[in-house]
């Protein structure tokens, strides 16, 4: 994932801009030992009308809700973090980038109870291209069902985008790559389809879109919510429900959604071709619409775009 790291530019760190190489932590910070941090992944797009951050408010809001699940009080307001994100992009002179805000329990003591540790915050921005590779994004991705089940809501607050939760994603991702697949699909502990290691999942059958409900073992993605809204506005039926492996394998089309992955068609799962050799028409239509929105070409959805340079 070193793509885009030039080691140059500035990182916002606890309210001040520091040189990229100086944005360091102590080896005894709480977040490093126990995964007690929360983060976001946000994208900024360069459009004909300027640079815009996609659904900035929703992402920042999710970061606060992620923190609440761990009784972490971020020592800034949501508005301050939103402005700090804009400012970080401006300071680095970028017009399109990936944005990574993170908040974590810092240096004070170790021991599981984090109360008393400061909450440190940082915001880094850098160019990050196609998450699953250009080819995969175009031709469709080859996936595999992971032997690792997605973390269960009875084990961890799965809606919290917490650092430690990603060990589950890392295991699924390592396993998929080792077995020659581009991406994993995790089932929940009951055996229903949950999501990818860093993406939500949709299936299309007879023109209807299906995706696991927001209340299941998934991170309810902001791209997922946007795709549901766009698809419904375009007249598609979207059903949020439990999805079996069989339903996914017998779908006409399937795709991933996520900030980093954007909309990425799934071509195969464990060597079963999804929808035969047909091209995913619904996926293409939705993807085109989504990119029109990201590129500030859809007046109706300009409310989702926050300008960087006013
Ligand atoms: N599920 C998981 C587990 C997840 O990490 C993401 C985002 C999503 C679903 C989609 O959510 P949203 O981005 O709000 O549509 N994953 C972020 C981190 C990826 C990474 O490898 O790092 C992202 O896409 O930025």
PDB file of N, CA and C in Angstrom, residues 182-253:
ATOM      1  N   UNK A 182      -7.840 -12.086  -6.033  1.00  0.00           N
ATOM      2  CA  UNK A 182      -7.603 -10.649  -5.843  1.00  0.00           C
ATOM      3  C   UNK A 182      -8.258 -10.121  -4.570  1.00  0.00           C
ATOM      4  N   UNK A 183      -9.371 -10.759  -4.164  1.00  0.00           N
ATOM      5  CA  UNK A 183     -10.058 -10.257  -2.981  1.00  0.00           C
ATOM      6  C   UNK A 183     -10.862 -11.364  -2.310  1.00  0.00           C
ATOM      7  N   UNK A 184     -11.113 -11.183  -1.009  1.00  0.00           N
ATOM      8  CA  UNK A 184     -11.893 -12.145  -0.229  1.00  0.00           C
ATOM      9  C   UNK A 184     -13.331 -11.662  -0.071  1.00  0.00           C
ATOM     10  N   UNK A 185     -14.220 -12.603   0.181  1.00  0.00           N
ATOM     11  CA  UNK A 185     -15.593 -12.283   0.593  1.00  0.00           C
ATOM     12  C   UNK A 185     -15.795 -13.015   1.911  1.00  0.00           C
ATOM     13  N   UNK A 186     -16.133 -12.267   2.961  1.00  0.00           N
ATOM     14  CA  UNK A 186     -16.323 -12.889   4.272  1.00  0.00           C
ATOM     15  C   UNK A 186     -17.798 -13.184   4.520  1.00  0.00           C
ATOM     16  N   UNK A 187     -18.047 -14.365   5.056  1.00  0.00           N
ATOM     17  CA  UNK A 187     -19.393 -14.703   5.510  1.00  0.00           C
ATOM     18  C   UNK A 187     -19.473 -14.309   6.981  1.00  0.00           C
ATOM     19  N   UNK A 188     -20.705 -14.157   7.500  1.00  0.00           N
ATOM     20  CA  UNK A 188     -20.817 -13.869   8.929  1.00  0.00           C
ATOM     21  C   UNK A 188     -20.755 -15.187   9.700  1.00  0.00           C
ATOM     22  N   UNK A 189     -20.861 -15.129  11.028  1.00  0.00           N
ATOM     23  CA  UNK A 189     -20.674 -16.354  11.817  1.00  0.00           C
ATOM     24  C   UNK A 189     -21.807 -17.355  11.579  1.00  0.00           C
ATOM     25  N   UNK A 190     -22.920 -16.900  10.989  1.00  0.00           N
ATOM     26  CA  UNK A 190     -24.025 -17.827  10.692  1.00  0.00           C
ATOM     27  C   UNK A 190     -23.926 -18.382   9.270  1.00  0.00           C
ATOM     28  N   UNK A 191     -22.959 -17.877   8.516  1.00  0.00           N
ATOM     29  CA  UNK A 191     -22.773 -18.410   7.166  1.00  0.00           C
ATOM     30  C   UNK A 191     -23.404 -17.576   6.063  1.00  0.00           C
ATOM     31  N   UNK A 192     -23.960 -16.415   6.418  1.00  0.00           N
ATOM     32  CA  UNK A 192     -24.510 -15.528   5.381  1.00  0.00           C
ATOM     33  C   UNK A 192     -23.418 -14.586   4.880  1.00  0.00           C
ATOM     34  N   UNK A 193     -23.633 -14.092   3.667  1.00  0.00           N
ATOM     35  CA  UNK A 193     -22.655 -13.182   3.057  1.00  0.00           C
ATOM     36  C   UNK A 193     -22.593 -11.886   3.870  1.00  0.00           C
ATOM     37  N   UNK A 194     -21.383 -11.444   4.208  1.00  0.00           N
ATOM     38  CA  UNK A 194     -21.234 -10.187   4.958  1.00  0.00           C
ATOM     39  C   UNK A 194     -20.658  -9.107   4.047  1.00  0.00           C
ATOM     40  N   UNK A 195     -19.353  -9.160   3.793  1.00  0.00           N
ATOM     41  CA  UNK A 195     -18.713  -8.105   2.997  1.00  0.00           C
ATOM     42  C   UNK A 195     -17.287  -8.500   2.633  1.00  0.00           C
ATOM     43  N   UNK A 196     -16.594  -7.626   1.917  1.00  0.00           N
ATOM     44  CA  UNK A 196     -15.181  -7.827   1.624  1.00  0.00           C
ATOM     45  C   UNK A 196     -14.360  -7.297   2.797  1.00  0.00           C
ATOM     46  N   UNK A 197     -13.037  -7.497   2.777  1.00  0.00           N
ATOM     47  CA  UNK A 197     -12.192  -7.014   3.875  1.00  0.00           C
ATOM     48  C   UNK A 197     -12.251  -5.488   4.030  1.00  0.00           C
ATOM     49  N   UNK A 198     -12.528  -4.794   2.924  1.00  0.00           N
ATOM     50  CA  UNK A 198     -12.611  -3.328   2.981  1.00  0.00           C
ATOM     51  C   UNK A 198     -13.677  -2.800   2.047  1.00  0.00           C
ATOM     52  N   UNK A 199     -14.707  -3.624   1.791  1.00  0.00           N
ATOM     53  CA  UNK A 199     -15.760  -3.223   0.852  1.00  0.00           C
ATOM     54  C   UNK A 199     -17.076  -3.874   1.248  1.00  0.00           C
ATOM     55  N   UNK A 200     -18.174  -3.219   0.884  1.00  0.00           N
ATOM     56  CA  UNK A 200     -19.496  -3.852   0.981  1.00  0.00           C
ATOM     57  C   UNK A 200     -19.765  -4.558  -0.332  1.00  0.00           C
ATOM     58  N   UNK A 201     -20.801  -5.398  -0.321  1.00  0.00           N
ATOM     59  CA  UNK A 201     -21.070  -6.214  -1.498  1.00  0.00           C
ATOM     60  C   UNK A 201     -22.532  -6.116  -1.934  1.00  0.00           C
ATOM     61  N   UNK A 202     -22.725  -6.132  -3.234  1.00  0.00           N
ATOM     62  CA  UNK A 202     -24.071  -6.112  -3.832  1.00  0.00           C
ATOM     63  C   UNK A 202     -24.184  -7.245  -4.830  1.00  0.00           C
ATOM     64  N   UNK A 203     -25.406  -7.785  -4.970  1.00  0.00           N
ATOM     65  CA  UNK A 203     -25.701  -8.738  -6.034  1.00  0.00           C
ATOM     66  C   UNK A 203     -26.850  -8.158  -6.849  1.00  0.00           C
ATOM     67  N   UNK A 204     -26.906  -8.509  -8.116  1.00  0.00           N
ATOM     68  CA  UNK A 204     -28.011  -8.076  -8.978  1.00  0.00           C
ATOM     69  C   UNK A 204     -28.649  -9.332  -9.550  1.00  0.00           C
ATOM     70  N   UNK A 205     -29.980  -9.431  -9.409  1.00  0.00           N
ATOM     71  CA  UNK A 205     -30.689 -10.586  -9.965  1.00  0.00           C
ATOM     72  C   UNK A 205     -31.984 -10.093 -10.593  1.00  0.00           C
ATOM     73  N   UNK A 206     -32.179 -10.410 -11.858  1.00  0.00           N
ATOM     74  CA  UNK A 206     -33.377  -9.954 -12.595  1.00  0.00           C
ATOM     75  C   UNK A 206     -33.620  -8.458 -12.422  1.00  0.00           C
ATOM     76  N   UNK A 207     -32.551  -7.695 -12.467  1.00  0.00           N
ATOM     77  CA  UNK A 207     -32.683  -6.232 -12.409  1.00  0.00           C
ATOM     78  C   UNK A 207     -32.878  -5.655 -11.020  1.00  0.00           C
ATOM     79  N   UNK A 208     -32.927  -6.530  -9.986  1.00  0.00           N
ATOM     80  CA  UNK A 208     -33.097  -6.049  -8.603  1.00  0.00           C
ATOM     81  C   UNK A 208     -31.742  -6.129  -7.891  1.00  0.00           C
ATOM     82  N   UNK A 209     -31.447  -5.097  -7.087  1.00  0.00           N
ATOM     83  CA  UNK A 209     -30.188  -5.102  -6.337  1.00  0.00           C
ATOM     84  C   UNK A 209     -30.421  -5.665  -4.937  1.00  0.00           C
ATOM     85  N   UNK A 210     -29.483  -6.479  -4.489  1.00  0.00           N
ATOM     86  CA  UNK A 210     -29.548  -7.060  -3.141  1.00  0.00           C
ATOM     87  C   UNK A 210     -28.247  -6.762  -2.416  1.00  0.00           C
ATOM     88  N   UNK A 211     -28.358  -6.454  -1.127  1.00  0.00           N
ATOM     89  CA  UNK A 211     -27.151  -6.262  -0.318  1.00  0.00           C
ATOM     90  C   UNK A 211     -27.492  -6.623   1.129  1.00  0.00           C
ATOM     91  N   UNK A 212     -26.518  -7.165   1.875  1.00  0.00           N
ATOM     92  CA  UNK A 212     -26.815  -7.501   3.280  1.00  0.00           C
ATOM     93  C   UNK A 212     -27.286  -6.261   4.045  1.00  0.00           C
ATOM     94  N   UNK A 213     -28.245  -6.428   4.943  1.00  0.00           N
ATOM     95  CA  UNK A 213     -28.816  -5.282   5.649  1.00  0.00           C
ATOM     96  C   UNK A 213     -27.774  -4.597   6.529  1.00  0.00           C
ATOM     97  N   UNK A 214     -28.038  -3.298   6.773  1.00  0.00           N
ATOM     98  CA  UNK A 214     -27.089  -2.476   7.533  1.00  0.00           C
ATOM     99  C   UNK A 214     -26.852  -3.025   8.942  1.00  0.00           C
ATOM    100  N   UNK A 215     -27.840  -3.749   9.467  1.00  0.00           N
ATOM    101  CA  UNK A 215     -27.743  -4.267  10.820  1.00  0.00           C
ATOM    102  C   UNK A 215     -27.008  -5.596  10.947  1.00  0.00           C
ATOM    103  N   UNK A 216     -26.486  -6.108   9.840  1.00  0.00           N
ATOM    104  CA  UNK A 216     -25.788  -7.399   9.899  1.00  0.00           C
ATOM    105  C   UNK A 216     -24.323  -7.165  10.263  1.00  0.00           C
ATOM    106  N   UNK A 217     -23.485  -8.188  10.076  1.00  0.00           N
ATOM    107  CA  UNK A 217     -22.077  -8.088  10.474  1.00  0.00           C
ATOM    108  C   UNK A 217     -21.253  -7.300   9.457  1.00  0.00           C
ATOM    109  N   UNK A 218     -21.695  -6.083   9.161  1.00  0.00           N
ATOM    110  CA  UNK A 218     -20.946  -5.298   8.169  1.00  0.00           C
ATOM    111  C   UNK A 218     -20.639  -3.912   8.704  1.00  0.00           C
ATOM    112  N   UNK A 219     -19.671  -3.271   8.076  1.00  0.00           N
ATOM    113  CA  UNK A 219     -19.493  -1.844   8.289  1.00  0.00           C
ATOM    114  C   UNK A 219     -20.470  -1.194   7.306  1.00  0.00           C
ATOM    115  N   UNK A 220     -21.462  -0.459   7.803  1.00  0.00           N
ATOM    116  CA  UNK A 220     -22.428   0.133   6.857  1.00  0.00           C
ATOM    117  C   UNK A 220     -21.751   1.262   6.081  1.00  0.00           C
ATOM    118  N   UNK A 221     -21.348   0.941   4.891  1.00  0.00           N
ATOM    119  CA  UNK A 221     -20.526   1.860   4.101  1.00  0.00           C
ATOM    120  C   UNK A 221     -21.288   3.072   3.604  1.00  0.00           C
ATOM    121  N   UNK A 222     -20.545   4.131   3.448  1.00  0.00           N
ATOM    122  CA  UNK A 222     -21.117   5.373   2.922  1.00  0.00           C
ATOM    123  C   UNK A 222     -21.282   5.244   1.407  1.00  0.00           C
ATOM    124  N   UNK A 223     -20.409   4.511   0.761  1.00  0.00           N
ATOM    125  CA  UNK A 223     -20.579   4.232  -0.673  1.00  0.00           C
ATOM    126  C   UNK A 223     -21.817   3.348  -0.858  1.00  0.00           C
ATOM    127  N   UNK A 224     -21.965   2.362   0.021  1.00  0.00           N
ATOM    128  CA  UNK A 224     -23.130   1.468  -0.016  1.00  0.00           C
ATOM    129  C   UNK A 224     -24.417   2.287   0.063  1.00  0.00           C
ATOM    130  N   UNK A 225     -24.496   3.184   1.048  1.00  0.00           N
ATOM    131  CA  UNK A 225     -25.703   4.005   1.222  1.00  0.00           C
ATOM    132  C   UNK A 225     -25.929   4.888  -0.007  1.00  0.00           C
ATOM    133  N   UNK A 226     -24.846   5.398  -0.576  1.00  0.00           N
ATOM    134  CA  UNK A 226     -24.965   6.270  -1.757  1.00  0.00           C
ATOM    135  C   UNK A 226     -25.476   5.481  -2.951  1.00  0.00           C
ATOM    136  N   UNK A 227     -24.947   4.268  -3.124  1.00  0.00           N
ATOM    137  CA  UNK A 227     -25.372   3.422  -4.251  1.00  0.00           C
ATOM    138  C   UNK A 227     -26.848   3.040  -4.097  1.00  0.00           C
ATOM    139  N   UNK A 228     -27.259   2.744  -2.864  1.00  0.00           N
ATOM    140  CA  UNK A 228     -28.668   2.393  -2.637  1.00  0.00           C
ATOM    141  C   UNK A 228     -29.555   3.578  -3.033  1.00  0.00           C
ATOM    142  N   UNK A 229     -29.161   4.764  -2.590  1.00  0.00           N
ATOM    143  CA  UNK A 229     -29.976   5.961  -2.891  1.00  0.00           C
ATOM    144  C   UNK A 229     -29.995   6.250  -4.393  1.00  0.00           C
ATOM    145  N   UNK A 230     -28.827   6.189  -5.015  1.00  0.00           N
ATOM    146  CA  UNK A 230     -28.754   6.457  -6.457  1.00  0.00           C
ATOM    147  C   UNK A 230     -29.582   5.444  -7.243  1.00  0.00           C
ATOM    148  N   UNK A 231     -29.423   4.161  -6.892  1.00  0.00           N
ATOM    149  CA  UNK A 231     -30.134   3.108  -7.627  1.00  0.00           C
ATOM    150  C   UNK A 231     -31.643   3.299  -7.490  1.00  0.00           C
ATOM    151  N   UNK A 232     -32.102   3.595  -6.271  1.00  0.00           N
ATOM    152  CA  UNK A 232     -33.547   3.803  -6.071  1.00  0.00           C
ATOM    153  C   UNK A 232     -34.021   5.012  -6.860  1.00  0.00           C
ATOM    154  N   UNK A 233     -33.239   6.083  -6.842  1.00  0.00           N
ATOM    155  CA  UNK A 233     -33.615   7.281  -7.601  1.00  0.00           C
ATOM    156  C   UNK A 233     -33.675   6.986  -9.097  1.00  0.00           C
ATOM    157  N   UNK A 234     -32.882   6.019  -9.535  1.00  0.00           N
ATOM    158  CA  UNK A 234     -32.883   5.661 -10.959  1.00  0.00           C
ATOM    159  C   UNK A 234     -34.006   4.677 -11.294  1.00  0.00           C
ATOM    160  N   UNK A 235     -34.746   4.273 -10.261  1.00  0.00           N
ATOM    161  CA  UNK A 235     -35.884   3.392 -10.501  1.00  0.00           C
ATOM    162  C   UNK A 235     -35.621   1.910 -10.238  1.00  0.00           C
ATOM    163  N   UNK A 236     -34.440   1.592  -9.762  1.00  0.00           N
ATOM    164  CA  UNK A 236     -34.161   0.190  -9.433  1.00  0.00           C
ATOM    165  C   UNK A 236     -34.753  -0.153  -8.074  1.00  0.00           C
ATOM    166  N   UNK A 237     -35.153  -1.406  -7.934  1.00  0.00           N
ATOM    167  CA  UNK A 237     -35.548  -1.897  -6.614  1.00  0.00           C
ATOM    168  C   UNK A 237     -34.275  -2.335  -5.900  1.00  0.00           C
ATOM    169  N   UNK A 238     -34.136  -1.942  -4.640  1.00  0.00           N
ATOM    170  CA  UNK A 238     -32.973  -2.369  -3.857  1.00  0.00           C
ATOM    171  C   UNK A 238     -33.494  -3.057  -2.600  1.00  0.00           C
ATOM    172  N   UNK A 239     -33.042  -4.280  -2.369  1.00  0.00           N
ATOM    173  CA  UNK A 239     -33.512  -5.045  -1.216  1.00  0.00           C
ATOM    174  C   UNK A 239     -32.329  -5.293  -0.280  1.00  0.00           C
ATOM    175  N   UNK A 240     -32.483  -4.849   0.970  1.00  0.00           N
ATOM    176  CA  UNK A 240     -31.446  -5.098   1.974  1.00  0.00           C
ATOM    177  C   UNK A 240     -31.903  -6.309   2.775  1.00  0.00           C
ATOM    178  N   UNK A 241     -31.195  -7.414   2.606  1.00  0.00           N
ATOM    179  CA  UNK A 241     -31.612  -8.626   3.307  1.00  0.00           C
ATOM    180  C   UNK A 241     -30.456  -9.602   3.457  1.00  0.00           C
ATOM    181  N   UNK A 242     -30.688 -10.608   4.295  1.00  0.00           N
ATOM    182  CA  UNK A 242     -29.690 -11.664   4.446  1.00  0.00           C
ATOM    183  C   UNK A 242     -29.438 -12.308   3.096  1.00  0.00           C
ATOM    184  N   UNK A 243     -28.188 -12.602   2.804  1.00  0.00           N
ATOM    185  CA  UNK A 243     -27.863 -13.171   1.496  1.00  0.00           C
ATOM    186  C   UNK A 243     -27.088 -14.471   1.698  1.00  0.00           C
ATOM    187  N   UNK A 244     -27.554 -15.533   1.040  1.00  0.00           N
ATOM    188  CA  UNK A 244     -26.824 -16.793   1.157  1.00  0.00           C
ATOM    189  C   UNK A 244     -25.708 -16.822   0.110  1.00  0.00           C
ATOM    190  N   UNK A 245     -24.768 -17.736   0.316  1.00  0.00           N
ATOM    191  CA  UNK A 245     -23.701 -17.944  -0.662  1.00  0.00           C
ATOM    192  C   UNK A 245     -24.303 -18.264  -2.015  1.00  0.00           C
ATOM    193  N   UNK A 246     -25.347 -19.111  -1.957  1.00  0.00           N
ATOM    194  CA  UNK A 246     -25.976 -19.557  -3.193  1.00  0.00           C
ATOM    195  C   UNK A 246     -26.591 -18.393  -3.963  1.00  0.00           C
ATOM    196  N   UNK A 247     -27.243 -17.499  -3.220  1.00  0.00           N
ATOM    197  CA  UNK A 247     -27.851 -16.337  -3.880  1.00  0.00           C
ATOM    198  C   UNK A 247     -26.782 -15.485  -4.565  1.00  0.00           C
ATOM    199  N   UNK A 248     -25.658 -15.346  -3.892  1.00  0.00           N
ATOM    200  CA  UNK A 248     -24.593 -14.538  -4.492  1.00  0.00           C
ATOM    201  C   UNK A 248     -24.017 -15.240  -5.723  1.00  0.00           C
ATOM    202  N   UNK A 249     -23.764 -16.544  -5.592  1.00  0.00           N
ATOM    203  CA  UNK A 249     -23.163 -17.287  -6.712  1.00  0.00           C
ATOM    204  C   UNK A 249     -24.099 -17.357  -7.923  1.00  0.00           C
ATOM    205  N   UNK A 250     -25.412 -17.334  -7.683  1.00  0.00           N
ATOM    206  CA  UNK A 250     -26.345 -17.449  -8.804  1.00  0.00           C
ATOM    207  C   UNK A 250     -26.838 -16.085  -9.289  1.00  0.00           C
ATOM    208  N   UNK A 251     -26.212 -15.019  -8.793  1.00  0.00           N
ATOM    209  CA  UNK A 251     -26.615 -13.672  -9.219  1.00  0.00           C
ATOM    210  C   UNK A 251     -26.240 -13.441 -10.681  1.00  0.00           C
ATOM    211  N   UNK A 252     -26.892 -12.454 -11.306  1.00  0.00           N
ATOM    212  CA  UNK A 252     -26.530 -12.083 -12.674  1.00  0.00           C
ATOM    213  C   UNK A 252     -25.276 -11.212 -12.664  1.00  0.00           C
ATOM    214  N   UNK A 253     -25.136 -10.429 -11.586  1.00  0.00           N
ATOM    215  CA  UNK A 253     -23.992  -9.526 -11.451  1.00  0.00           C
ATOM    216  C   UNK A 253     -23.683  -9.383  -9.964  1.00  0.00           C
TER     217      UNK A 253
END
